[in-house]
Each structure stands twice: as C-alpha cells, then as structure tokens.
C-alpha cells in the first residue's frame, strides 16, 4: 500500500513501535499537539510518530511519553495489570531523530506535570 501524500508520508505505514503494517490501526500522531502548534510545526514530519491507535490515545492523553532513546515512559496511574494488558512499556523501533527529541522534550514536560 502506498502512503498517502502529506506531512507524515515520510514516516511510512510501518508502525514505529512494533513494525506492524496493518494500516487500519495506525495513526500519524503529532508529538506537539495540533491545537498548540504553529502551522510550520503542524506540517513538520519530525513532529510525528506512527503509532497504533491505542498507543496514540495514551500518547495524546500524556499517559505515556518517550525518552530521547525511544524508551516508553508510563504514567504511574496506569496499574501493572493495565500495563500488562496494553503491552506497556515498550520502545520505539527507531530512536527519535534530533528534531523529534526536541518535540518529545515538550511532550515530556506535560507528561511530568500530569504524573501523580
């Protein structure tokens, strides 16, 4: 399947976390939320991660984040049982680029404020 044109087409369809290529469950997730981004950031392919829908929902809610090496950080409010059911924590298949690390640093600031 071809990747539709757009700012995240460089990410491809393959899931960064697991290598899954079932495009129906994949999301092009903004690292810095669309609503809080300038137009340039909204269209920046480095402001994106390809994530499965459930991981995208957790990421958008700041219940998870990723460190600069791609290791997942999980909010303490997610119980060990729920972590197991969701397959958490995990890591990205590729380490984030320097530009993605800049966006992830902003994401982690919100994640840290949210953590209990």
mmCIF file of N, CA and C in Angstrom:
data_model
loop_
_atom_site.group_PDB
_atom_site.id
_atom_site.type_symbol
_atom_site.label_atom_id
_atom_site.label_comp_id
_atom_site.label_asym_id
_atom_site.label_seq_id
_atom_site.Cartn_x
_atom_site.Cartn_y
_atom_site.Cartn_z
ATOM 1 N N UNK A 1 0.839 -1.186 0.000
ATOM 2 C CA UNK A 1 0.000 0.000 0.000
ATOM 3 C C UNK A 1 0.876 1.238 0.000
ATOM 4 N N UNK A 2 0.488 2.230 -0.777
ATOM 5 C CA UNK A 2 1.223 3.468 -0.822
ATOM 6 C C UNK A 2 0.795 4.379 0.308
ATOM 7 N N UNK A 3 1.748 5.151 0.788
ATOM 8 C CA UNK A 3 1.455 6.127 1.838
ATOM 9 C C UNK A 3 0.812 7.338 1.190
ATOM 10 N N UNK A 4 -0.342 7.793 1.712
ATOM 11 C CA UNK A 4 -0.958 8.972 1.127
ATOM 12 C C UNK A 4 -0.063 10.190 1.285
ATOM 13 N N UNK A 5 -0.111 11.138 0.334
ATOM 14 C CA UNK A 5 0.726 12.328 0.456
ATOM 15 C C UNK A 5 0.318 13.144 1.670
ATOM 16 N N UNK A 6 1.265 13.813 2.242
ATOM 17 C CA UNK A 6 1.011 14.662 3.397
ATOM 18 C C UNK A 6 2.264 14.796 4.221
ATOM 19 N N UNK A 7 2.199 15.582 5.281
ATOM 20 C CA UNK A 7 3.406 15.865 6.054
ATOM 21 C C UNK A 7 4.017 14.635 6.708
ATOM 22 N N UNK A 8 3.212 13.594 6.969
ATOM 23 C CA UNK A 8 3.745 12.423 7.643
ATOM 24 C C UNK A 8 4.041 11.285 6.684
ATOM 25 N N UNK A 9 3.972 11.526 5.379
ATOM 26 C CA UNK A 9 4.211 10.445 4.425
ATOM 27 C C UNK A 9 5.627 9.905 4.550
ATOM 28 N N UNK A 10 6.554 10.719 5.027
ATOM 29 C CA UNK A 10 7.929 10.249 5.208
ATOM 30 C C UNK A 10 8.017 9.177 6.289
ATOM 31 N N UNK A 11 7.033 9.123 7.180
ATOM 32 C CA UNK A 11 7.051 8.121 8.237
ATOM 33 C C UNK A 11 6.731 6.736 7.709
ATOM 34 N N UNK A 12 6.042 6.656 6.581
ATOM 35 C CA UNK A 12 5.648 5.361 6.049
ATOM 36 C C UNK A 12 4.510 4.775 6.876
ATOM 37 N N UNK A 13 4.026 3.624 6.434
ATOM 38 C CA UNK A 13 2.905 2.995 7.124
ATOM 39 C C UNK A 13 3.336 2.071 8.239
ATOM 40 N N UNK A 14 4.575 1.642 8.275
ATOM 41 C CA UNK A 14 5.001 0.662 9.269
ATOM 42 C C UNK A 14 5.047 1.305 10.656
ATOM 43 N N UNK A 15 4.481 0.632 11.619
ATOM 44 C CA UNK A 15 4.399 1.134 12.981
ATOM 45 C C UNK A 15 5.788 1.229 13.595
ATOM 46 N N UNK A 16 6.101 2.381 14.156
ATOM 47 C CA UNK A 16 7.420 2.588 14.749
ATOM 48 C C UNK A 16 7.642 1.731 15.986
ATOM 49 N N UNK A 17 6.591 1.416 16.707
ATOM 50 C CA UNK A 17 6.772 0.680 17.956
ATOM 51 C C UNK A 17 6.957 -0.808 17.723
ATOM 52 N N UNK A 18 6.181 -1.428 16.832
ATOM 53 C CA UNK A 18 6.227 -2.884 16.709
ATOM 54 C C UNK A 18 6.540 -3.387 15.308
ATOM 55 N N UNK A 19 6.525 -2.517 14.332
ATOM 56 C CA UNK A 19 6.736 -2.954 12.966
ATOM 57 C C UNK A 19 5.450 -3.368 12.269
ATOM 58 N N UNK A 20 4.325 -3.268 12.938
ATOM 59 C CA UNK A 20 3.028 -3.621 12.362
ATOM 60 C C UNK A 20 2.770 -2.758 11.127
ATOM 61 N N UNK A 21 2.226 -3.388 10.086
ATOM 62 C CA UNK A 21 1.886 -2.609 8.904
ATOM 63 C C UNK A 21 0.408 -2.728 8.539
ATOM 64 N N UNK A 22 -0.432 -3.024 9.525
ATOM 65 C CA UNK A 22 -1.881 -3.047 9.321
ATOM 66 C C UNK A 22 -2.351 -1.594 9.400
ATOM 67 N N UNK A 23 -2.488 -0.979 8.226
ATOM 68 C CA UNK A 23 -2.715 0.467 8.206
ATOM 69 C C UNK A 23 -4.015 0.890 8.878
ATOM 70 N N UNK A 24 -4.989 -0.003 9.028
ATOM 71 C CA UNK A 24 -6.252 0.366 9.659
ATOM 72 C C UNK A 24 -6.086 0.727 11.136
ATOM 73 N N UNK A 25 -5.032 0.249 11.776
ATOM 74 C CA UNK A 25 -4.846 0.543 13.202
ATOM 75 C C UNK A 25 -3.747 1.568 13.453
ATOM 76 N N UNK A 26 -3.153 2.087 12.400
ATOM 77 C CA UNK A 26 -2.041 3.022 12.557
ATOM 78 C C UNK A 26 -2.520 4.461 12.513
ATOM 79 N N UNK A 27 -1.862 5.285 13.291
ATOM 80 C CA UNK A 27 -2.180 6.709 13.343
ATOM 81 C C UNK A 27 -0.892 7.511 13.174
ATOM 82 N N UNK A 28 -0.979 8.607 12.448
ATOM 83 C CA UNK A 28 0.114 9.573 12.382
ATOM 84 C C UNK A 28 -0.126 10.538 13.540
ATOM 85 N N UNK A 29 0.605 10.355 14.595
ATOM 86 C CA UNK A 29 0.382 11.102 15.824
ATOM 87 C C UNK A 29 1.316 12.301 15.902
ATOM 88 N N UNK A 30 0.746 13.471 16.130
ATOM 89 C CA UNK A 30 1.578 14.650 16.369
ATOM 90 C C UNK A 30 2.212 14.525 17.752
ATOM 91 N N UNK A 31 3.478 14.849 17.840
ATOM 92 C CA UNK A 31 4.145 14.863 19.150
ATOM 93 C C UNK A 31 3.701 16.122 19.896
ATOM 94 N N UNK A 32 3.875 17.266 19.264
ATOM 95 C CA UNK A 32 3.328 18.510 19.814
ATOM 96 C C UNK A 32 1.917 18.620 19.262
ATOM 97 N N UNK A 33 0.901 18.703 20.127
ATOM 98 C CA UNK A 33 -0.486 18.687 19.648
ATOM 99 C C UNK A 33 -0.771 19.745 18.592
ATOM 100 N N UNK A 34 -1.602 19.360 17.660
ATOM 101 C CA UNK A 34 -2.017 20.226 16.553
ATOM 102 C C UNK A 34 -2.525 21.564 17.075
ATOM 103 N N UNK A 35 -3.380 21.525 18.091
ATOM 104 C CA UNK A 35 -4.001 22.749 18.601
ATOM 105 C C UNK A 35 -2.971 23.728 19.159
ATOM 106 N N UNK A 36 -1.875 23.232 19.696
ATOM 107 C CA UNK A 36 -0.863 24.101 20.282
ATOM 108 C C UNK A 36 0.311 24.373 19.366
ATOM 109 N N UNK A 37 0.203 23.964 18.109
ATOM 110 C CA UNK A 37 1.312 24.105 17.162
ATOM 111 C C UNK A 37 1.090 25.262 16.205
ATOM 112 N N UNK A 38 2.194 25.846 15.770
ATOM 113 C CA UNK A 38 2.153 26.811 14.673
ATOM 114 C C UNK A 38 2.028 26.025 13.379
ATOM 115 N N UNK A 39 1.634 26.689 12.298
ATOM 116 C CA UNK A 39 1.437 25.998 11.018
ATOM 117 C C UNK A 39 2.675 25.216 10.597
ATOM 118 N N UNK A 40 3.851 25.793 10.767
ATOM 119 C CA UNK A 40 5.091 25.111 10.383
ATOM 120 C C UNK A 40 5.257 23.814 11.182
ATOM 121 N N UNK A 41 4.939 23.855 12.483
ATOM 122 C CA UNK A 41 5.049 22.658 13.329
ATOM 123 C C UNK A 41 4.002 21.617 12.954
ATOM 124 N N UNK A 42 2.817 22.057 12.577
ATOM 125 C CA UNK A 42 1.746 21.138 12.185
ATOM 126 C C UNK A 42 2.137 20.316 10.972
ATOM 127 N N UNK A 43 2.873 20.928 10.065
ATOM 128 C CA UNK A 43 3.253 20.266 8.818
ATOM 129 C C UNK A 43 4.640 19.621 8.874
ATOM 130 N N UNK A 44 5.329 19.777 9.978
ATOM 131 C CA UNK A 44 6.685 19.244 10.117
ATOM 132 C C UNK A 44 6.637 17.730 10.319
ATOM 133 N N UNK A 45 7.189 16.937 9.385
ATOM 134 C CA UNK A 45 7.159 15.486 9.557
ATOM 135 C C UNK A 45 7.918 15.016 10.803
ATOM 136 N N UNK A 46 8.829 15.839 11.313
ATOM 137 C CA UNK A 46 9.557 15.478 12.533
ATOM 138 C C UNK A 46 8.683 15.617 13.777
ATOM 139 N N UNK A 47 7.530 16.268 13.637
ATOM 140 C CA UNK A 47 6.572 16.401 14.738
ATOM 141 C C UNK A 47 5.568 15.247 14.674
ATOM 142 N N UNK A 48 6.028 14.089 14.298
ATOM 143 C CA UNK A 48 5.101 12.973 14.171
ATOM 144 C C UNK A 48 5.728 11.643 14.501
ATOM 145 N N UNK A 49 4.882 10.753 14.990
ATOM 146 C CA UNK A 49 5.231 9.357 15.214
ATOM 147 C C UNK A 49 4.100 8.511 14.648
ATOM 148 N N UNK A 50 4.414 7.392 14.060
ATOM 149 C CA UNK A 50 3.402 6.447 13.582
ATOM 150 C C UNK A 50 3.155 5.472 14.726
ATOM 151 N N UNK A 51 1.957 5.503 15.296
ATOM 152 C CA UNK A 51 1.623 4.687 16.462
ATOM 153 C C UNK A 51 0.323 3.931 16.236
ATOM 154 N N UNK A 52 0.178 2.792 16.911
ATOM 155 C CA UNK A 52 -1.098 2.071 16.905
ATOM 156 C C UNK A 52 -2.130 2.941 17.624
ATOM 157 N N UNK A 53 -3.389 2.725 17.294
ATOM 158 C CA UNK A 53 -4.463 3.576 17.817
ATOM 159 C C UNK A 53 -4.466 3.633 19.350
ATOM 160 N N UNK A 54 -4.295 2.495 20.023
ATOM 161 C CA UNK A 54 -4.326 2.519 21.490
ATOM 162 C C UNK A 54 -3.122 3.277 22.061
ATOM 163 N N UNK A 55 -1.955 3.110 21.440
ATOM 164 C CA UNK A 55 -0.759 3.819 21.907
ATOM 165 C C UNK A 55 -0.911 5.313 21.607
ATOM 166 N N UNK A 56 -1.475 5.634 20.456
ATOM 167 C CA UNK A 56 -1.726 7.028 20.098
ATOM 168 C C UNK A 56 -2.646 7.693 21.117
ATOM 169 N N UNK A 57 -3.704 6.999 21.539
ATOM 170 C CA UNK A 57 -4.640 7.557 22.528
ATOM 171 C C UNK A 57 -3.928 7.820 23.854
ATOM 172 N N UNK A 58 -3.085 6.892 24.285
ATOM 173 C CA UNK A 58 -2.319 7.084 25.522
ATOM 174 C C UNK A 58 -1.333 8.241 25.381
ATOM 175 N N UNK A 59 -0.679 8.325 24.223
ATOM 176 C CA UNK A 59 0.296 9.379 23.956
ATOM 177 C C UNK A 59 -0.389 10.742 23.914
ATOM 178 N N UNK A 60 -1.509 10.838 23.201
ATOM 179 C CA UNK A 60 -2.241 12.110 23.115
ATOM 180 C C UNK A 60 -2.764 12.562 24.466
ATOM 181 N N UNK A 61 -3.055 11.618 25.346
ATOM 182 C CA UNK A 61 -3.542 11.936 26.693
ATOM 183 C C UNK A 61 -2.406 12.176 27.678
ATOM 184 N N UNK A 62 -1.182 12.076 27.205
ATOM 185 C CA UNK A 62 0.014 12.244 28.031
ATOM 186 C C UNK A 62 0.084 11.219 29.164
ATOM 187 N N UNK A 63 -0.493 10.047 28.927
ATOM 188 C CA UNK A 63 -0.361 8.944 29.886
ATOM 189 C C UNK A 63 0.907 8.138 29.613
ATOM 190 N N UNK A 64 1.461 8.316 28.420
ATOM 191 C CA UNK A 64 2.782 7.780 28.093
ATOM 192 C C UNK A 64 3.549 8.868 27.367
ATOM 193 N N UNK A 65 4.860 8.720 27.349
ATOM 194 C CA UNK A 65 5.730 9.557 26.538
ATOM 195 C C UNK A 65 6.922 8.700 26.163
ATOM 196 N N UNK A 66 7.899 9.272 25.498
ATOM 197 C CA UNK A 66 9.108 8.547 25.118
ATOM 198 C C UNK A 66 10.319 9.381 25.468
ATOM 199 N N UNK A 67 11.366 8.720 25.972
ATOM 200 C CA UNK A 67 12.598 9.435 26.251
ATOM 201 C C UNK A 67 13.390 9.588 24.946
ATOM 202 N N UNK A 68 14.550 10.222 25.039
ATOM 203 C CA UNK A 68 15.322 10.527 23.839
ATOM 204 C C UNK A 68 15.856 9.291 23.125
ATOM 205 N N UNK A 69 15.900 8.155 23.806
ATOM 206 C CA UNK A 69 16.363 6.927 23.151
ATOM 207 C C UNK A 69 15.202 6.102 22.593
ATOM 208 N N UNK A 70 13.957 6.534 22.858
ATOM 209 C CA UNK A 70 12.787 5.820 22.363
ATOM 210 C C UNK A 70 12.144 4.900 23.384
ATOM 211 N N UNK A 71 12.662 4.887 24.617
ATOM 212 C CA UNK A 71 12.039 4.091 25.681
ATOM 213 C C UNK A 71 10.750 4.758 26.122
ATOM 214 N N UNK A 72 9.723 3.939 26.334
ATOM 215 C CA UNK A 72 8.429 4.463 26.743
ATOM 216 C C UNK A 72 8.420 4.779 28.233
ATOM 217 N N UNK A 73 7.849 5.920 28.564
ATOM 218 C CA UNK A 73 7.604 6.320 29.946
ATOM 219 C C UNK A 73 6.113 6.160 30.180
ATOM 220 N N UNK A 74 5.739 5.540 31.293
ATOM 221 C CA UNK A 74 4.336 5.235 31.559
ATOM 222 C C UNK A 74 3.914 5.921 32.853
ATOM 223 N N UNK A 75 2.791 6.608 32.806
ATOM 224 C CA UNK A 75 2.244 7.287 33.976
ATOM 225 C C UNK A 75 1.964 6.268 35.079
ATOM 226 N N UNK A 76 2.279 6.638 36.298
ATOM 227 C CA UNK A 76 2.079 5.735 37.437
ATOM 228 C C UNK A 76 0.612 5.412 37.680
ATOM 229 N N UNK A 77 -0.289 6.224 37.139
ATOM 230 C CA UNK A 77 -1.716 5.952 37.343
ATOM 231 C C UNK A 77 -2.192 4.731 36.543
ATOM 232 N N UNK A 78 -1.389 4.248 35.624
ATOM 233 C CA UNK A 78 -1.737 3.029 34.886
ATOM 234 C C UNK A 78 -1.213 1.845 35.685
ATOM 235 N N UNK A 79 -2.129 1.010 36.171
ATOM 236 C CA UNK A 79 -1.780 -0.101 37.058
ATOM 237 C C UNK A 79 -0.924 -1.147 36.341
ATOM 238 N N UNK A 80 -0.195 -1.954 37.109
ATOM 239 C CA UNK A 80 0.573 -3.049 36.498
ATOM 240 C C UNK A 80 -0.294 -3.981 35.657
ATOM 241 N N UNK A 81 -1.518 -4.236 36.094
ATOM 242 C CA UNK A 81 -2.423 -5.107 35.335
ATOM 243 C C UNK A 81 -2.763 -4.486 33.979
ATOM 244 N N UNK A 82 -3.078 -3.182 33.995
ATOM 245 C CA UNK A 82 -3.409 -2.495 32.749
ATOM 246 C C UNK A 82 -2.192 -2.388 31.837
ATOM 247 N N UNK A 83 -1.023 -2.166 32.427
ATOM 248 C CA UNK A 83 0.210 -2.123 31.634
ATOM 249 C C UNK A 83 0.408 -3.441 30.902
ATOM 250 N N UNK A 84 0.184 -4.528 31.613
ATOM 251 C CA UNK A 84 0.346 -5.851 31.007
ATOM 252 C C UNK A 84 -0.647 -6.060 29.866
ATOM 253 N N UNK A 85 -1.897 -5.689 30.093
ATOM 254 C CA UNK A 85 -2.921 -5.841 29.060
ATOM 255 C C UNK A 85 -2.610 -5.008 27.817
ATOM 256 N N UNK A 86 -2.022 -3.834 28.027
ATOM 257 C CA UNK A 86 -1.726 -2.924 26.926
ATOM 258 C C UNK A 86 -0.344 -3.162 26.308
ATOM 259 N N UNK A 87 0.431 -4.073 26.894
ATOM 260 C CA UNK A 87 1.775 -4.333 26.381
ATOM 261 C C UNK A 87 2.748 -3.202 26.666
ATOM 262 N N UNK A 88 2.573 -2.575 27.824
ATOM 263 C CA UNK A 88 3.423 -1.455 28.226
ATOM 264 C C UNK A 88 4.400 -1.883 29.313
ATOM 265 N N UNK A 89 5.564 -1.284 29.384
ATOM 266 C CA UNK A 89 6.101 -0.317 28.445
ATOM 267 C C UNK A 89 6.708 -1.022 27.234
ATOM 268 N N UNK A 90 6.980 -0.248 26.236
ATOM 269 C CA UNK A 90 7.631 -0.734 25.028
ATOM 270 C C UNK A 90 8.575 0.371 24.569
ATOM 271 N N UNK A 91 9.207 0.150 23.488
ATOM 272 C CA UNK A 91 10.083 1.195 22.961
ATOM 273 C C UNK A 91 9.813 1.381 21.480
ATOM 274 N N UNK A 92 10.197 2.529 20.976
ATOM 275 C CA UNK A 92 10.110 2.764 19.547
ATOM 276 C C UNK A 92 11.147 1.899 18.844
ATOM 277 N N UNK A 93 10.844 1.461 17.655
ATOM 278 C CA UNK A 93 11.782 0.629 16.891
ATOM 279 C C UNK A 93 13.018 1.412 16.474
ATOM 280 N N UNK A 94 12.848 2.708 16.256
ATOM 281 C CA UNK A 94 13.960 3.590 15.897
ATOM 282 C C UNK A 94 14.068 4.671 16.947
ATOM 283 N N UNK A 95 15.291 5.020 17.265
ATOM 284 C CA UNK A 95 15.483 6.148 18.178
ATOM 285 C C UNK A 95 14.972 7.411 17.512
ATOM 286 N N UNK A 96 14.364 8.297 18.272
ATOM 287 C CA UNK A 96 13.869 9.549 17.692
ATOM 288 C C UNK A 96 15.019 10.372 17.093
ATOM 289 N N UNK A 97 14.702 11.090 16.037
ATOM 290 C CA UNK A 97 15.680 11.990 15.409
ATOM 291 C C UNK A 97 15.935 13.166 16.355
ATOM 292 N N UNK A 98 16.995 13.927 16.111
ATOM 293 C CA UNK A 98 17.231 15.106 16.954
ATOM 294 C C UNK A 98 16.035 16.058 16.974
ATOM 295 N N UNK A 99 15.383 16.239 15.826
ATOM 296 C CA UNK A 99 14.219 17.131 15.773
ATOM 297 C C UNK A 99 13.047 16.545 16.561
ATOM 298 N N UNK A 100 12.839 15.235 16.448
ATOM 299 C CA UNK A 100 11.771 14.599 17.221
ATOM 300 C C UNK A 100 12.062 14.692 18.721
ATOM 301 N N UNK A 101 13.321 14.577 19.098
ATOM 302 C CA UNK A 101 13.676 14.692 20.524
ATOM 303 C C UNK A 101 13.301 16.065 21.065
ATOM 304 N N UNK A 102 13.431 17.104 20.230
ATOM 305 C CA UNK A 102 13.041 18.452 20.660
ATOM 306 C C UNK A 102 11.538 18.498 20.944
ATOM 307 N N UNK A 103 10.738 17.923 20.055
ATOM 308 C CA UNK A 103 9.288 17.878 20.287
ATOM 309 C C UNK A 103 8.959 16.978 21.482
ATOM 310 N N UNK A 104 9.651 15.853 21.606
ATOM 311 C CA UNK A 104 9.390 14.943 22.732
ATOM 312 C C UNK A 104 9.718 15.580 24.074
ATOM 313 N N UNK A 105 10.729 16.448 24.113
ATOM 314 C CA UNK A 105 11.055 17.143 25.369
ATOM 315 C C UNK A 105 9.854 17.967 25.833
ATOM 316 N N UNK A 106 9.166 18.619 24.890
ATOM 317 C CA UNK A 106 7.964 19.382 25.230
ATOM 318 C C UNK A 106 6.843 18.444 25.684
ATOM 319 N N UNK A 107 6.710 17.311 25.009
ATOM 320 C CA UNK A 107 5.680 16.325 25.385
ATOM 321 C C UNK A 107 5.941 15.811 26.798
ATOM 322 N N UNK A 108 7.203 15.534 27.124
ATOM 323 C CA UNK A 108 7.545 15.016 28.459
ATOM 324 C C UNK A 108 7.278 16.035 29.555
ATOM 325 N N UNK A 109 7.399 17.320 29.244
ATOM 326 C CA UNK A 109 7.080 18.345 30.249
ATOM 327 C C UNK A 109 5.620 18.231 30.669
ATOM 328 N N UNK A 110 4.732 18.065 29.704
ATOM 329 C CA UNK A 110 3.310 17.915 30.018
ATOM 330 C C UNK A 110 3.075 16.580 30.719
ATOM 331 N N UNK A 111 3.717 15.517 30.236
ATOM 332 C CA UNK A 111 3.622 14.189 30.857
ATOM 333 C C UNK A 111 4.036 14.255 32.327
ATOM 334 N N UNK A 112 5.130 14.944 32.627
ATOM 335 C CA UNK A 112 5.629 15.043 34.015
ATOM 336 C C UNK A 112 4.653 15.803 34.900
ATOM 337 N N UNK A 113 4.018 16.827 34.369
ATOM 338 C CA UNK A 113 3.031 17.571 35.166
ATOM 339 C C UNK A 113 1.792 16.736 35.424
ATOM 340 N N UNK A 114 1.470 15.840 34.493
ATOM 341 C CA UNK A 114 0.287 15.004 34.615
ATOM 342 C C UNK A 114 0.509 13.857 35.601
ATOM 343 N N UNK A 115 1.738 13.375 35.686
ATOM 344 C CA UNK A 115 2.043 12.201 36.529
ATOM 345 C C UNK A 115 1.717 12.501 37.981
ATOM 346 N N UNK A 116 1.124 11.500 38.679
ATOM 347 C CA UNK A 116 0.783 11.720 40.100
ATOM 348 C C UNK A 116 2.009 11.818 40.965
#
